[in-house]
Short mmCIF file of C-alpha atoms in Angstrom, two decimals:
data_model
loop_
_atom_site.label_atom_id
_atom_site.label_comp_id
_atom_site.label_asym_id
_atom_site.label_seq_id
_atom_site.Cartn_x
_atom_site.Cartn_y
_atom_site.Cartn_z
CA UNK A 19 164.93 82.85 60.77
CA UNK A 20 166.18 79.49 62.02
CA UNK A 21 164.60 76.29 60.73
CA UNK A 22 164.47 73.36 63.16
CA UNK A 23 163.78 69.91 61.73
CA UNK A 24 162.35 66.81 63.46
CA UNK A 25 162.67 63.52 61.59
CA UNK A 26 160.32 60.54 61.40
CA UNK A 27 160.43 57.13 63.03
CA UNK A 28 163.04 54.95 61.32
CA UNK A 29 164.99 58.05 60.25
CA UNK A 30 167.71 60.17 61.78
CA UNK A 31 168.67 63.79 61.27
CA UNK A 32 170.40 63.01 57.96
CA UNK A 33 166.94 62.42 56.45
CA UNK A 34 166.77 66.22 56.15
CA UNK A 35 170.13 66.62 54.38
CA UNK A 36 168.71 67.09 50.89
CA UNK A 37 166.01 69.48 52.08
CA UNK A 38 168.59 71.55 53.95
CA UNK A 39 170.89 71.53 50.91
CA UNK A 40 168.05 73.14 48.96
CA UNK A 41 167.80 75.91 51.58
CA UNK A 42 171.33 77.40 51.45
CA UNK A 43 170.25 80.84 52.64
CA UNK A 44 168.65 79.64 55.87
CA UNK A 45 170.11 78.68 59.23
CA UNK A 46 169.01 75.04 59.59
CA UNK A 47 169.20 72.69 62.57
CA UNK A 48 168.18 69.03 62.31
CA UNK A 49 167.79 67.27 65.66
CA UNK A 50 168.54 63.60 66.28
CA UNK A 51 165.57 62.28 68.24
CA UNK A 52 167.10 58.92 69.14
CA UNK A 53 170.60 58.79 70.54
CA UNK A 54 172.31 55.86 68.75
CA UNK A 55 168.92 54.32 68.04
CA UNK A 56 167.91 54.27 71.71
CA UNK A 57 164.19 54.77 72.06
CA UNK A 58 162.81 56.87 74.93
CA UNK A 59 160.42 55.21 77.36
CA UNK A 60 157.38 56.84 75.79
CA UNK A 61 156.21 59.70 73.60
CA UNK A 62 155.82 62.08 76.55
CA UNK A 63 159.47 61.59 77.49
CA UNK A 64 160.52 62.38 73.92
CA UNK A 65 158.39 65.53 73.88
CA UNK A 66 160.04 66.72 77.09
CA UNK A 67 163.53 65.98 75.75
CA UNK A 68 162.92 67.97 72.58
CA UNK A 69 161.24 70.78 74.54
CA UNK A 70 164.42 71.15 76.58
CA UNK A 71 166.48 71.53 73.39
CA UNK A 72 164.07 74.06 71.90
CA UNK A 73 164.11 76.18 75.04
CA UNK A 74 167.82 76.69 74.43
CA UNK A 75 167.21 78.39 71.07
CA UNK A 76 167.57 82.13 71.50
CA UNK A 77 166.50 83.29 68.05
CA UNK A 78 163.28 83.19 66.06
CA UNK A 79 162.58 79.76 64.56
CA UNK A 80 160.05 77.68 62.66
CA UNK A 81 159.55 74.08 63.77
CA UNK A 82 159.33 71.53 60.95
CA UNK A 83 158.46 67.86 61.41
CA UNK A 84 157.60 64.79 59.37
CA UNK A 85 155.53 61.82 60.57
CA UNK A 86 156.63 61.21 64.18
CA UNK A 87 158.46 64.54 64.01
CA UNK A 88 155.21 66.18 62.90
CA UNK A 89 153.32 64.72 65.87
CA UNK A 90 156.12 65.95 68.11
CA UNK A 91 155.84 69.45 66.67
CA UNK A 92 152.10 69.50 67.27
CA UNK A 93 152.52 68.19 70.82
CA UNK A 94 155.18 70.82 71.50
CA UNK A 95 152.67 73.55 70.69
CA UNK A 96 151.46 73.00 74.25
CA UNK A 97 154.78 74.40 75.52
CA UNK A 98 155.86 78.04 75.62
CA UNK A 99 158.81 78.95 73.40
CA UNK A 100 159.30 82.73 73.14
CA UNK A 101 161.01 82.52 69.77
CA UNK A 102 158.78 80.09 67.86
CA UNK A 103 157.08 81.74 64.89
CA UNK A 104 155.43 78.91 62.98
CA UNK A 105 154.91 75.20 62.37
CA UNK A 106 155.31 73.06 59.26
CA UNK A 107 154.13 69.47 59.66
CA UNK A 108 154.05 66.71 57.05
CA UNK A 109 152.33 63.33 57.19
CA UNK A 110 151.01 64.06 60.67
CA UNK A 111 148.52 62.28 62.87
CA UNK A 112 146.81 64.08 65.72
CA UNK A 113 144.38 61.50 67.14
CA UNK A 114 145.79 57.98 67.29
CA UNK A 115 143.63 57.25 70.31
CA UNK A 116 140.64 56.76 68.02
CA UNK A 117 142.55 55.28 65.08
CA UNK A 118 141.56 51.68 64.30
CA UNK A 119 144.25 51.58 61.60
CA UNK A 120 146.96 52.37 64.17
CA UNK A 121 145.72 49.59 66.44
CA UNK A 122 146.06 47.16 63.53
CA UNK A 123 149.55 48.49 62.86
CA UNK A 124 150.55 47.80 66.47
CA UNK A 125 149.32 44.23 66.18
CA UNK A 126 151.35 43.78 63.02
CA UNK A 127 154.49 45.14 64.68
CA UNK A 128 154.20 42.62 67.49
CA UNK A 129 154.31 39.78 64.97
CA UNK A 130 157.55 40.93 63.36
CA UNK A 131 160.78 39.12 64.36
CA UNK A 132 163.46 40.84 66.46
CA UNK A 133 165.79 40.74 63.45
CA UNK A 134 163.52 43.23 61.65
CA UNK A 135 163.97 45.79 64.42
CA UNK A 136 167.68 45.08 64.70
CA UNK A 137 168.11 46.08 61.06
CA UNK A 138 166.44 49.38 61.96
CA UNK A 139 168.96 49.89 64.75
CA UNK A 140 166.43 49.54 67.58
CA UNK A 141 165.34 46.88 70.05
CA UNK A 142 161.94 45.30 69.52
CA UNK A 143 160.76 45.68 73.13
CA UNK A 144 161.63 49.37 73.38
CA UNK A 145 160.22 50.10 69.92
CA UNK A 146 156.92 48.41 70.78
CA UNK A 147 156.70 50.15 74.16
CA UNK A 148 157.24 53.53 72.53
CA UNK A 149 154.76 52.75 69.74
CA UNK A 150 152.12 51.67 72.29
CA UNK A 151 152.55 54.96 74.12
CA UNK A 152 151.40 56.71 70.95
CA UNK A 153 148.09 54.82 71.04
CA UNK A 154 146.76 57.33 73.59
CA UNK A 155 147.72 60.38 71.51
CA UNK A 156 144.90 62.92 71.23
CA UNK A 157 146.04 66.42 70.26
CA UNK A 158 142.68 67.82 69.14
CA UNK A 159 142.32 70.32 71.96
CA UNK A 160 146.04 71.12 72.02
CA UNK A 161 146.27 72.20 68.39
CA UNK A 162 143.09 74.29 68.60
CA UNK A 163 145.15 76.61 70.80
CA UNK A 164 147.92 77.19 68.23
CA UNK A 165 147.94 80.94 67.58
CA UNK A 166 150.81 81.19 65.10
CA UNK A 167 150.91 80.29 61.37
CA UNK A 168 151.06 76.64 60.38
CA UNK A 169 151.55 74.80 57.10
CA UNK A 170 150.14 71.28 56.88
CA UNK A 171 151.71 69.10 54.18
CA UNK A 172 150.68 65.67 52.95
CA UNK A 173 151.59 63.61 49.90
CA UNK A 174 148.75 62.86 47.51
CA UNK A 175 149.61 59.15 47.73
CA UNK A 176 149.89 59.19 51.53
CA UNK A 177 146.32 57.94 51.91
CA UNK A 178 146.34 57.15 55.67
CA UNK A 179 147.36 60.73 56.46
CA UNK A 180 145.26 62.74 54.01
CA UNK A 181 142.13 62.93 56.16
CA UNK A 182 144.11 63.70 59.36
CA UNK A 183 145.97 66.44 57.46
CA UNK A 184 142.69 68.06 56.46
CA UNK A 185 141.34 67.81 60.00
CA UNK A 186 144.53 69.29 61.47
CA UNK A 187 144.29 72.20 59.03
CA UNK A 188 140.69 72.76 60.13
CA UNK A 189 141.52 72.65 63.83
CA UNK A 190 144.46 75.08 63.77
CA UNK A 191 143.06 78.63 63.42
CA UNK A 192 145.80 79.99 61.14
CA UNK A 193 146.72 76.91 59.10
CA UNK A 194 147.06 76.25 55.40
CA UNK A 195 146.93 72.79 53.77
CA UNK A 196 149.10 71.79 50.82
CA UNK A 197 148.68 68.37 49.22
CA UNK A 198 151.79 67.41 47.22
CA UNK A 199 150.97 65.90 43.84
CA UNK A 200 152.40 62.39 43.34
CA UNK A 201 153.97 62.62 46.80
CA UNK A 202 154.11 59.76 49.29
CA UNK A 203 154.76 59.78 53.02
CA UNK A 204 158.51 60.42 53.08
CA UNK A 205 158.50 63.77 51.36
CA UNK A 206 161.76 64.85 53.00
CA UNK A 207 163.78 62.08 51.34
CA UNK A 208 161.73 61.40 48.19
CA UNK A 209 160.81 64.97 47.19
CA UNK A 210 163.28 67.22 49.04
CA UNK A 211 163.25 70.02 46.44
CA UNK A 212 159.47 70.22 46.58
CA UNK A 213 159.56 70.14 50.37
CA UNK A 214 162.11 72.95 50.43
CA UNK A 215 159.97 75.04 48.08
CA UNK A 216 156.96 74.58 50.35
CA UNK A 217 159.08 75.87 53.23
CA UNK A 218 160.31 78.94 51.35
CA UNK A 219 156.81 79.72 50.04
CA UNK A 220 155.45 79.51 53.59
CA UNK A 221 158.15 81.81 54.93
CA UNK A 222 157.50 84.35 52.15
CA UNK A 223 153.72 84.13 52.54
CA UNK A 224 153.95 84.76 56.26
CA UNK A 225 156.58 87.49 55.73
CA UNK A 226 159.09 85.96 58.15
#
């Protein structure tokens, strides 16, 4: 079983290094979502780019994403991949269209100086354009159609994402929710051993 990892915004594929190191017996592939920090025009473009990469995988795989990567994974459930067997998403949002908190976050981003974004390796204009494209995200109907196993993770301290995690777990027919004690949002870098154990437990539970 191949494990395919999608990182969060502000990360790159190396954010999964410690998780992958704790999974020595699995074939792991971490994708870089942003080529040299270059942001795609919008979320839809990014989904299509990743879909193209996933269509090239010719063996059974589980798709694993955190934060932005988790939203990507959920959005990609609308595509047909013959070899996909399950989803693991952490710190996910599924309905930013109705999120007042996200609208406030966008306003705050606009007030930040260009130097802040430069330190992150991205341009302010492209980052804001991409972030605004997420404001229309509504995956409620999409994820209701997921017919393969899913594990929904969220850190206990990741307050903005706890309620969405519970709702996602309710919407996906064959989903299980796991709230990580003392965990924050960046579980892949802050609690990689725990994250890896959640992956292996999921794979064993589903008999992959």
